[in-house]
XYZ file of C-alpha atoms in Angstrom:
596
model
C 23.157 233.029 262.376
C 26.583 232.024 261.141
C 25.498 228.361 261.113
C 22.366 229.201 259.098
C 24.450 231.155 256.611
C 26.978 228.322 256.250
C 24.168 225.856 255.577
C 22.831 228.152 252.865
C 26.238 228.292 251.200
C 26.625 224.514 251.386
C 23.166 224.091 249.854
C 24.276 226.291 246.962
C 27.143 223.928 246.225
C 24.744 221.075 245.403
C 22.287 223.079 243.288
C 20.164 221.591 240.486
C 18.737 223.475 237.476
C 15.358 225.175 237.027
C 13.876 227.457 234.327
C 13.190 231.220 233.775
C 14.372 234.024 231.449
C 16.186 237.411 231.450
C 19.273 238.751 233.257
C 20.414 241.907 235.067
C 22.910 244.469 233.816
C 26.503 243.782 234.839
C 29.623 245.817 235.447
C 33.125 244.687 234.565
C 36.133 244.071 236.802
C 37.890 247.390 237.317
C 40.601 248.954 239.429
C 38.132 251.122 241.356
C 35.723 248.256 242.052
C 36.460 247.818 245.752
C 36.865 251.535 246.396
C 33.355 251.917 245.054
C 32.146 248.937 247.104
C 33.604 250.486 250.268
C 32.044 253.881 249.573
C 28.632 252.377 248.799
C 28.915 249.710 251.546
C 28.181 246.909 249.119
C 29.412 243.391 248.650
C 30.907 242.394 245.307
C 29.566 239.264 243.612
C 31.704 237.980 240.758
C 30.107 235.770 238.110
C 33.120 234.169 236.445
C 31.697 232.567 233.331
C 32.664 231.277 229.911
C 31.104 232.115 226.571
C 30.681 228.416 225.760
C 29.361 227.349 229.184
C 25.910 225.697 229.180
C 25.245 226.135 232.920
C 26.366 229.759 232.721
C 23.556 230.332 230.233
C 21.077 228.440 232.385
C 22.071 230.515 235.400
C 21.621 233.730 233.415
C 18.202 232.545 232.214
C 16.979 231.409 235.629
C 18.887 232.644 238.658
C 19.837 236.130 237.578
C 16.386 236.665 236.022
C 14.676 235.899 239.323
C 13.043 239.089 240.732
C 14.005 238.337 244.359
C 17.630 237.704 243.371
C 17.677 240.950 241.413
C 16.155 242.811 244.364
C 18.851 241.529 246.745
C 21.606 242.349 244.260
C 20.284 245.862 243.758
C 20.063 246.446 247.504
C 23.487 245.333 248.741
C 25.720 244.047 245.898
C 27.837 245.163 242.982
C 27.381 242.385 240.389
C 30.437 241.795 238.199
C 30.598 239.474 235.191
C 33.908 238.341 233.682
C 34.729 236.049 230.740
C 37.308 233.678 232.214
C 38.884 232.929 228.820
C 39.713 236.621 228.440
C 41.036 237.026 232.010
C 43.654 234.346 232.801
C 44.589 235.969 236.105
C 41.092 235.531 237.527
C 40.495 232.183 235.830
C 43.757 230.756 237.179
C 42.845 231.929 240.664
C 39.324 230.487 240.628
C 39.607 227.681 238.075
C 38.801 225.053 240.695
C 35.397 226.685 241.265
C 33.636 226.665 237.951
C 32.411 227.282 235.416
C 30.313 229.211 236.372
C 32.201 230.234 239.485
C 30.510 232.586 241.926
C 32.763 234.493 244.330
C 31.437 236.937 246.887
C 33.761 239.583 248.344
C 33.420 241.950 251.271
C 33.792 245.654 250.427
C 37.466 245.464 251.416
C 38.064 242.655 248.875
C 38.334 239.744 251.296
C 36.587 236.564 250.155
C 33.320 235.544 251.824
C 32.178 232.614 249.676
C 33.211 230.630 246.603
C 30.556 228.467 244.959
C 31.145 225.973 242.189
C 28.724 225.598 239.286
C 25.037 226.342 238.846
C 23.058 227.925 241.711
C 19.281 227.794 241.416
C 17.260 230.933 242.278
C 16.043 229.836 245.728
C 19.535 228.872 246.827
C 20.975 232.093 245.475
C 18.366 234.036 247.438
C 19.373 232.155 250.595
C 23.064 232.779 249.937
C 22.646 236.524 249.332
C 20.452 236.965 252.411
C 22.804 234.949 254.614
C 25.813 237.060 253.615
C 23.915 240.289 254.318
C 23.049 238.942 257.770
C 26.529 237.605 258.532
C 29.382 238.565 256.188
C 32.075 236.465 257.847
C 33.949 234.020 255.564
C 32.059 230.802 254.866
C 33.259 227.172 254.737
C 34.427 227.479 251.113
C 37.094 230.039 252.046
C 40.114 228.261 253.439
C 43.579 229.411 254.325
C 46.097 228.995 251.519
C 49.064 226.941 252.654
C 52.554 228.282 252.139
C 54.742 226.309 249.748
C 58.435 226.163 250.575
C 60.293 224.640 247.617
C 61.911 221.244 248.031
C 65.687 221.025 248.171
C 65.945 218.577 245.266
C 64.554 219.101 241.791
C 63.732 215.395 241.635
C 60.995 213.543 243.461
C 62.193 210.982 245.959
C 61.189 207.350 245.539
C 58.647 207.499 248.358
C 56.928 210.573 246.900
C 56.930 209.104 243.397
C 55.405 205.923 244.757
C 52.657 207.845 246.553
C 51.861 209.999 243.523
C 51.752 206.901 241.335
C 49.399 205.223 243.818
C 46.892 208.086 243.812
C 47.117 208.240 240.019
C 46.445 204.515 239.655
C 43.585 204.578 242.146
C 41.857 207.394 240.237
C 41.395 205.153 237.198
C 37.905 203.872 236.399
C 38.538 200.245 235.454
C 34.924 199.681 234.455
C 34.402 202.522 231.965
C 37.876 203.941 231.402
C 39.165 207.413 232.127
C 40.488 208.992 235.280
C 37.689 210.043 237.607
C 34.161 208.707 237.846
C 31.444 211.367 237.487
C 32.501 213.500 234.532
C 34.029 211.454 231.727
C 36.690 213.010 229.515
C 40.354 212.412 228.751
C 42.549 214.019 231.375
C 45.543 215.223 229.358
C 48.348 214.548 231.833
C 46.871 211.207 232.881
C 46.768 209.892 229.327
C 50.247 211.258 228.560
C 51.591 209.407 231.581
C 49.777 206.224 230.588
C 51.157 206.432 227.031
C 54.658 206.964 228.423
C 54.295 203.834 230.534
C 52.858 201.947 227.575
C 55.868 202.880 225.436
C 58.044 201.289 228.114
C 56.050 198.047 227.864
C 53.622 198.468 230.766
C 50.645 196.232 229.890
C 48.314 197.820 232.460
C 49.060 201.313 231.161
C 48.468 200.101 227.601
C 45.083 198.659 228.533
C 44.038 201.808 230.366
C 45.187 204.184 227.639
C 43.414 202.235 224.914
C 40.250 201.694 226.951
C 40.043 205.441 227.570
C 40.780 206.377 223.953
C 38.209 203.875 222.690
C 35.535 205.156 225.088
C 36.204 208.849 224.415
C 35.430 208.461 220.707
C 31.801 208.796 221.871
C 32.515 212.471 222.642
C 33.364 213.278 219.005
C 30.530 214.926 217.065
C 29.686 212.468 214.246
C 28.330 215.250 212.009
C 30.831 218.099 212.125
C 33.668 216.459 214.005
C 35.239 218.090 217.042
C 35.043 216.845 220.579
C 32.506 217.842 223.205
C 33.883 219.000 226.551
C 32.836 216.067 228.748
C 30.082 213.573 229.533
C 28.200 213.560 232.821
C 26.423 211.011 235.039
C 29.380 208.625 235.073
C 28.843 207.780 231.408
C 30.541 208.534 228.097
C 27.140 208.914 226.388
C 25.717 212.038 228.088
C 27.875 214.847 226.694
C 27.926 218.526 227.478
C 28.135 220.026 224.051
C 30.674 222.842 224.427
C 33.481 222.598 221.885
C 36.503 224.289 223.426
C 39.810 224.677 221.627
C 41.820 223.256 224.531
C 39.980 219.951 224.166
C 40.207 219.971 220.361
C 43.965 220.532 220.544
C 44.520 217.938 223.249
C 42.453 215.185 221.652
C 43.986 215.881 218.239
C 47.476 215.506 219.689
C 46.735 212.443 221.779
C 44.777 210.479 219.161
C 47.591 211.236 216.704
C 50.189 209.983 219.172
C 48.031 206.927 219.920
C 47.931 206.125 216.198
C 51.716 206.446 216.051
C 51.994 204.061 219.005
C 49.482 201.360 218.032
C 48.757 201.970 214.316
C 45.043 201.515 214.994
C 43.076 203.182 212.209
C 40.256 204.232 214.531
C 42.684 206.533 216.347
C 43.741 208.174 213.090
C 40.066 208.522 212.138
C 39.329 210.161 215.504
C 42.224 212.572 215.038
C 41.029 213.390 211.535
C 37.505 214.113 212.793
C 38.859 216.535 215.385
C 41.204 218.147 212.866
C 38.423 218.804 210.331
C 36.333 220.598 212.947
C 39.296 222.613 214.181
C 40.262 223.748 210.681
C 36.728 224.064 209.240
C 34.932 225.804 212.127
C 37.424 227.353 214.558
C 39.937 228.619 211.993
C 39.610 232.358 211.375
C 40.134 234.002 207.961
C 43.325 235.537 209.406
C 44.782 232.062 209.933
C 44.571 231.990 213.734
C 42.097 229.976 215.816
C 38.968 231.023 217.659
C 38.367 229.996 221.279
C 35.190 227.920 221.380
C 31.720 227.137 220.094
C 28.736 227.340 222.407
C 26.964 224.278 223.800
C 23.537 225.681 222.894
C 22.043 227.450 219.906
C 20.207 229.896 222.183
C 18.110 229.965 225.352
C 15.363 227.965 223.653
C 17.353 225.317 221.753
C 19.907 223.580 223.924
C 22.726 221.304 222.831
C 20.826 218.087 223.480
C 18.241 219.034 220.867
C 20.591 220.802 218.461
C 23.430 218.294 218.222
C 20.992 215.406 217.697
C 20.206 216.922 214.257
C 21.929 216.215 210.964
C 23.984 218.795 209.102
C 21.130 220.259 207.069
C 18.792 220.593 210.044
C 21.473 222.261 212.150
C 22.328 224.786 209.468
C 18.653 225.564 208.924
C 18.401 226.646 212.570
C 21.723 228.492 212.534
C 25.108 228.006 214.217
C 25.809 228.136 217.962
C 27.850 231.174 218.876
C 31.591 231.036 218.252
C 33.864 233.031 220.550
C 35.982 234.795 217.924
C 38.698 236.095 220.208
C 42.201 235.152 219.078
C 44.419 234.270 222.036
C 48.104 233.335 221.898
C 47.815 230.492 224.425
C 44.916 228.813 222.634
C 46.689 229.116 219.298
C 49.801 227.546 220.771
C 47.731 224.556 221.865
C 46.146 224.263 218.413
C 49.522 224.463 216.651
C 50.936 221.665 218.805
C 47.886 219.508 218.092
C 48.147 220.083 214.347
C 51.865 219.316 214.333
C 51.241 216.015 216.127
C 48.595 215.187 213.533
C 51.003 216.071 210.727
C 53.706 213.890 212.275
C 51.372 210.887 212.387
C 49.400 211.421 209.170
C 51.922 213.200 206.913
C 49.092 215.532 205.859
C 50.893 218.639 204.534
C 47.743 220.759 204.880
C 47.879 220.386 208.677
C 51.471 221.649 208.797
C 50.681 224.564 206.491
C 47.781 225.634 208.725
C 49.933 225.295 211.857
C 52.728 227.398 210.360
C 50.297 230.063 209.197
C 48.780 230.283 212.687
C 52.236 230.574 214.243
C 53.185 233.362 211.857
C 49.956 235.206 212.701
C 50.655 234.972 216.441
C 54.241 236.139 215.943
C 52.995 239.088 213.900
C 50.048 240.050 216.125
C 50.650 238.842 219.683
C 54.441 238.876 220.096
C 56.044 241.174 222.658
C 59.407 242.860 222.035
C 61.238 240.621 224.525
C 60.136 237.311 222.999
C 56.941 236.638 224.938
C 53.311 236.891 223.909
C 50.232 238.855 224.860
C 47.062 236.882 225.527
C 44.686 238.912 223.361
C 44.543 242.190 221.539
C 44.344 243.953 224.899
C 45.350 242.270 228.147
C 44.114 242.904 231.649
C 46.553 241.756 234.287
C 48.997 240.392 231.743
C 51.148 239.374 230.122
C 50.501 235.804 231.243
C 52.928 232.940 231.579
C 50.580 230.479 229.885
C 50.579 232.301 226.562
C 54.349 232.337 226.269
C 54.840 228.745 227.403
C 52.122 227.390 225.089
C 53.570 229.272 222.136
C 57.122 228.305 223.110
C 56.143 224.632 223.081
C 54.352 225.070 219.743
C 57.463 226.653 218.255
C 59.588 223.741 219.476
C 57.104 221.334 217.905
C 57.347 223.199 214.601
C 61.141 223.071 214.764
C 61.088 219.305 215.225
C 58.536 218.869 212.438
C 60.372 221.001 209.886
C 64.007 221.362 210.893
C 63.597 225.124 210.340
C 65.894 226.817 212.849
C 63.868 230.029 212.801
C 61.218 228.252 214.865
C 63.843 227.229 217.429
C 65.147 230.806 217.621
C 61.633 232.022 218.457
C 61.191 229.227 221.011
C 64.422 230.268 222.747
C 63.215 233.867 222.935
C 59.938 232.634 224.432
C 61.930 230.713 227.020
C 63.911 233.816 227.904
C 60.700 235.759 228.440
C 59.073 232.969 230.460
C 62.086 233.118 232.768
C 61.039 236.627 233.837
C 57.982 235.167 235.605
C 60.297 233.358 238.034
C 59.721 234.015 241.730
C 62.918 233.694 243.743
C 60.836 232.350 246.622
C 59.760 229.415 244.473
C 57.904 228.638 241.282
C 56.654 230.963 238.568
C 53.939 233.597 238.709
C 50.987 233.139 236.386
C 51.069 236.790 235.316
C 53.343 239.818 235.431
C 50.693 241.899 237.169
C 47.513 241.022 239.046
C 43.864 241.839 238.447
C 43.731 242.461 242.168
C 44.159 245.752 243.944
C 44.907 247.040 247.435
C 43.907 244.319 249.882
C 42.705 241.956 247.104
C 45.233 239.303 245.998
C 47.799 241.928 245.010
C 50.357 239.272 244.058
C 49.766 237.145 240.960
C 48.791 233.525 241.497
C 51.027 230.498 241.006
C 48.998 227.953 239.094
C 50.160 224.358 239.499
C 49.464 223.568 235.841
C 51.685 226.486 234.847
C 54.545 225.117 236.947
C 54.158 221.736 235.229
C 54.171 223.254 231.757
C 57.168 225.476 232.551
C 59.140 222.511 233.881
C 58.392 220.408 230.808
C 58.959 223.201 228.279
C 62.215 224.418 229.826
C 63.515 220.862 230.096
C 62.813 220.119 226.432
C 64.273 223.489 225.424
C 67.409 222.510 227.334
C 67.603 219.236 225.388
C 67.568 221.164 222.109
C 69.879 224.021 223.094
C 72.097 222.622 225.844
C 71.526 225.793 227.879
C 72.269 225.388 231.586
C 69.936 228.309 232.273
C 66.869 226.527 230.919
C 67.827 223.408 232.840
C 67.910 225.400 236.069
C 64.554 227.008 235.302
C 63.021 223.558 234.843
C 64.564 222.509 238.151
C 63.223 225.653 239.840
C 59.693 224.773 238.765
C 60.163 221.153 239.869
C 61.342 222.122 243.363
C 58.092 224.063 243.784
C 56.045 221.168 242.391
C 57.790 218.689 244.661
C 56.711 220.665 247.709
C 53.226 221.505 246.419
C 52.372 217.941 245.411
C 53.293 216.693 248.871
C 50.515 218.907 250.295
C 47.789 217.906 247.828
C 45.632 214.800 247.999
C 44.392 214.816 244.399
C 46.170 212.853 241.639
C 48.946 214.862 239.992
C 50.117 212.915 236.937
C 51.632 216.068 235.441
C 54.149 216.221 238.285
C 55.162 212.615 237.592
C 55.552 213.458 233.900
C 57.693 216.517 234.585
C 59.869 214.561 237.013
C 60.334 211.722 234.526
C 61.280 214.068 231.702
C 63.736 216.025 233.807
C 65.420 212.802 234.937
C 65.601 210.942 231.612
C 66.685 211.716 228.068
C 64.072 211.955 225.334
C 64.094 209.656 222.339
C 66.758 211.392 220.235
C 66.809 211.046 216.457
C 68.893 213.126 214.059
C 68.623 213.185 210.298
C 71.895 214.027 208.563
C 71.419 215.201 205.001
C 70.445 218.114 202.811
C 66.911 219.345 203.421
C 66.227 219.480 199.679
C 67.257 215.830 199.238
C 64.206 213.580 198.829
C 65.992 210.719 200.624
C 66.596 212.892 203.712
C 63.001 214.092 203.566
C 61.759 210.494 203.621
C 63.929 209.707 206.631
C 62.644 212.795 208.439
C 59.042 211.738 207.739
C 59.798 208.297 209.202
C 61.356 209.873 212.291
C 58.396 212.229 212.773
C 56.000 209.278 212.826
C 57.950 207.293 215.422
C 55.786 206.483 218.464
C 57.623 208.543 221.060
C 55.638 211.042 223.112
C 58.837 212.533 224.575
C 61.097 213.116 221.593
C 64.015 215.231 220.427
C 64.077 215.267 216.626
C 66.692 217.260 214.695
C 67.739 217.672 211.093
C 71.410 218.396 210.476
C 72.040 219.963 207.092
C 75.771 220.634 207.227
C 75.353 223.620 204.912
C 73.628 225.390 207.850
C 76.447 224.718 210.304
C 76.366 222.732 213.525
C 73.198 222.068 215.462
C 72.383 224.395 218.396
C 73.283 221.649 220.898
C 76.031 219.665 219.158
C 76.385 217.013 221.855
C 77.041 214.366 219.180
C 79.398 214.630 216.186
C 77.652 213.018 213.243
C 79.677 211.802 210.240
C 78.969 212.920 206.686
C 78.446 209.631 204.860
C 77.886 211.169 201.457
C 74.216 210.191 201.558
C 71.363 210.948 203.968
C 71.221 208.867 207.155
C 69.371 208.801 210.450
C 70.938 208.238 213.864
C 69.264 207.261 217.138
C 71.125 208.213 220.313
C 70.894 207.573 224.045
C 73.249 208.433 226.893
C 75.622 210.004 224.330
C 75.852 206.671 222.493
C 74.555 206.578 218.932
C 73.394 203.782 216.686
C 74.753 202.745 213.341
C 73.322 204.921 210.566
C 69.863 203.966 209.319
C 68.755 204.338 205.715
C 65.240 202.866 205.914
C 62.203 202.808 208.196
C 62.990 199.306 209.405
C 66.589 200.159 210.289
C 65.624 203.356 212.101
C 62.861 201.657 214.116
C 65.265 198.903 215.148
C 67.938 201.410 216.147
C 65.482 203.470 218.233
C 64.352 200.310 220.030
C 67.968 199.354 220.694
C 68.817 202.778 222.092
C 65.702 202.739 224.286
C 67.128 199.724 226.096
C 70.153 201.795 227.103
C 68.005 204.473 228.731
C 67.502 203.820 232.467
C 63.901 203.674 233.655
C 62.864 206.461 236.029
C 61.656 203.956 238.608
C 65.174 202.556 238.930
C 66.699 205.917 239.822
C 66.905 207.755 243.133
């Protein structure tokens, strides 16, 4: 019987879509869920979905409308539906399984099965019956391995070489992008490729540009904005969800690509993402919404809808927009807009970014410097909200020279430090959505460790704080051990290691902030093609910089200095001089590959 049940679960993993209509009533995730399940001797089935998710809608329309599925659920299950965007604790725990993700629990909260993606009605029937017959854990439930942090905060040469090999082998040389089936820009992979390209790596340059060129096909030619991904190993079969994480990422990376290569098509791509972000996802309050649905409704899917022109779309109506306002998602959007401002010098983008940041500070800030996720949090506060906003605040500081943004970023760093686990790494949340016997400790998401390491390291570069440096190292020791146990490519770990080991491109403008000549120099410095950058503006009327590791002379007129390894260039007074000085200083910075 156990073999039959396992086969049923494995069949569910490879499900294909069918059609129907309707859906059952659902309960939410609650603290008494498993007490109730134990009393009623029922299994718990969790449908972890997303508002924007096409296959979630198909599953609601077909699988959960099927009478036999509903009969089985009514007999032996407590069905629970959760919006993963609103519940970062659950989404971080089961992010590898969806969306939709289907998790079945025993009454005591132990996991029985985890199924990725759409499950057609017949396969769901087989799964539910098999679990009733034999509720022992299925093949999808594996033992979590224990991670003991590495001794060093830096990857050894052998580990870096192995991580680089798996990263390189994941590249699709024929079509571009990392990975073969679903086509989209993987954020860390492209960041790593751009970093290599900046250092003169011809292969990385070719891969980055091939991917950027191909991914333009995912940008909606009518309204702008980028679709989530394309399927079937092609860039021309998109899934039509428009999610703010992708808008923010593509906006940032196309802007940085334009700064690097000055190719107008990259600036045009960034502009097309920016207009969607600020026209459609921007709320009247000045903060950003979460997503726009892939489909208009159950009857008009994205393939039909997004093939229409503007007038025809508007005649039918607009796909649903998730109008929640989350701190994390706004942090991502702010960083994307700042990158666009740096590359395009569009003051409107900066004004929108600053307004969003002020809204988050006024409406999502916690007393100790961190941020809530939404208006009401379950299981929070969450590390991701504070780190995303902390990075956004650092980006605003670099883009404006306004020290208030840096002060807020430092407070965010102090709060993020409270998620530290002495046993290694950082918890994803302060509390857990779990309960007695059900993942009572918060998760430790690998992506969170990467973002903490990178944020704390850059914060250290701006402030000189030994504490933030140690927090970055703490995250890296966990990542060093975790990445050694994982077979998948982990470009984010390589990025974090590189940034911890090397200095960023460091440019300082010395001059009054109300002096037009200093403003021009700052604009030139903002547009420099450096993904990993420390940009400061020293107006001596404000006192010394927060990390005064270089003493800059007052020349009586505005000047820009490029520094590396505590050696600074001659002052620059023009774009040409500053670009030459940055290039000269870059030669003094040792490559990561040459270090231990």
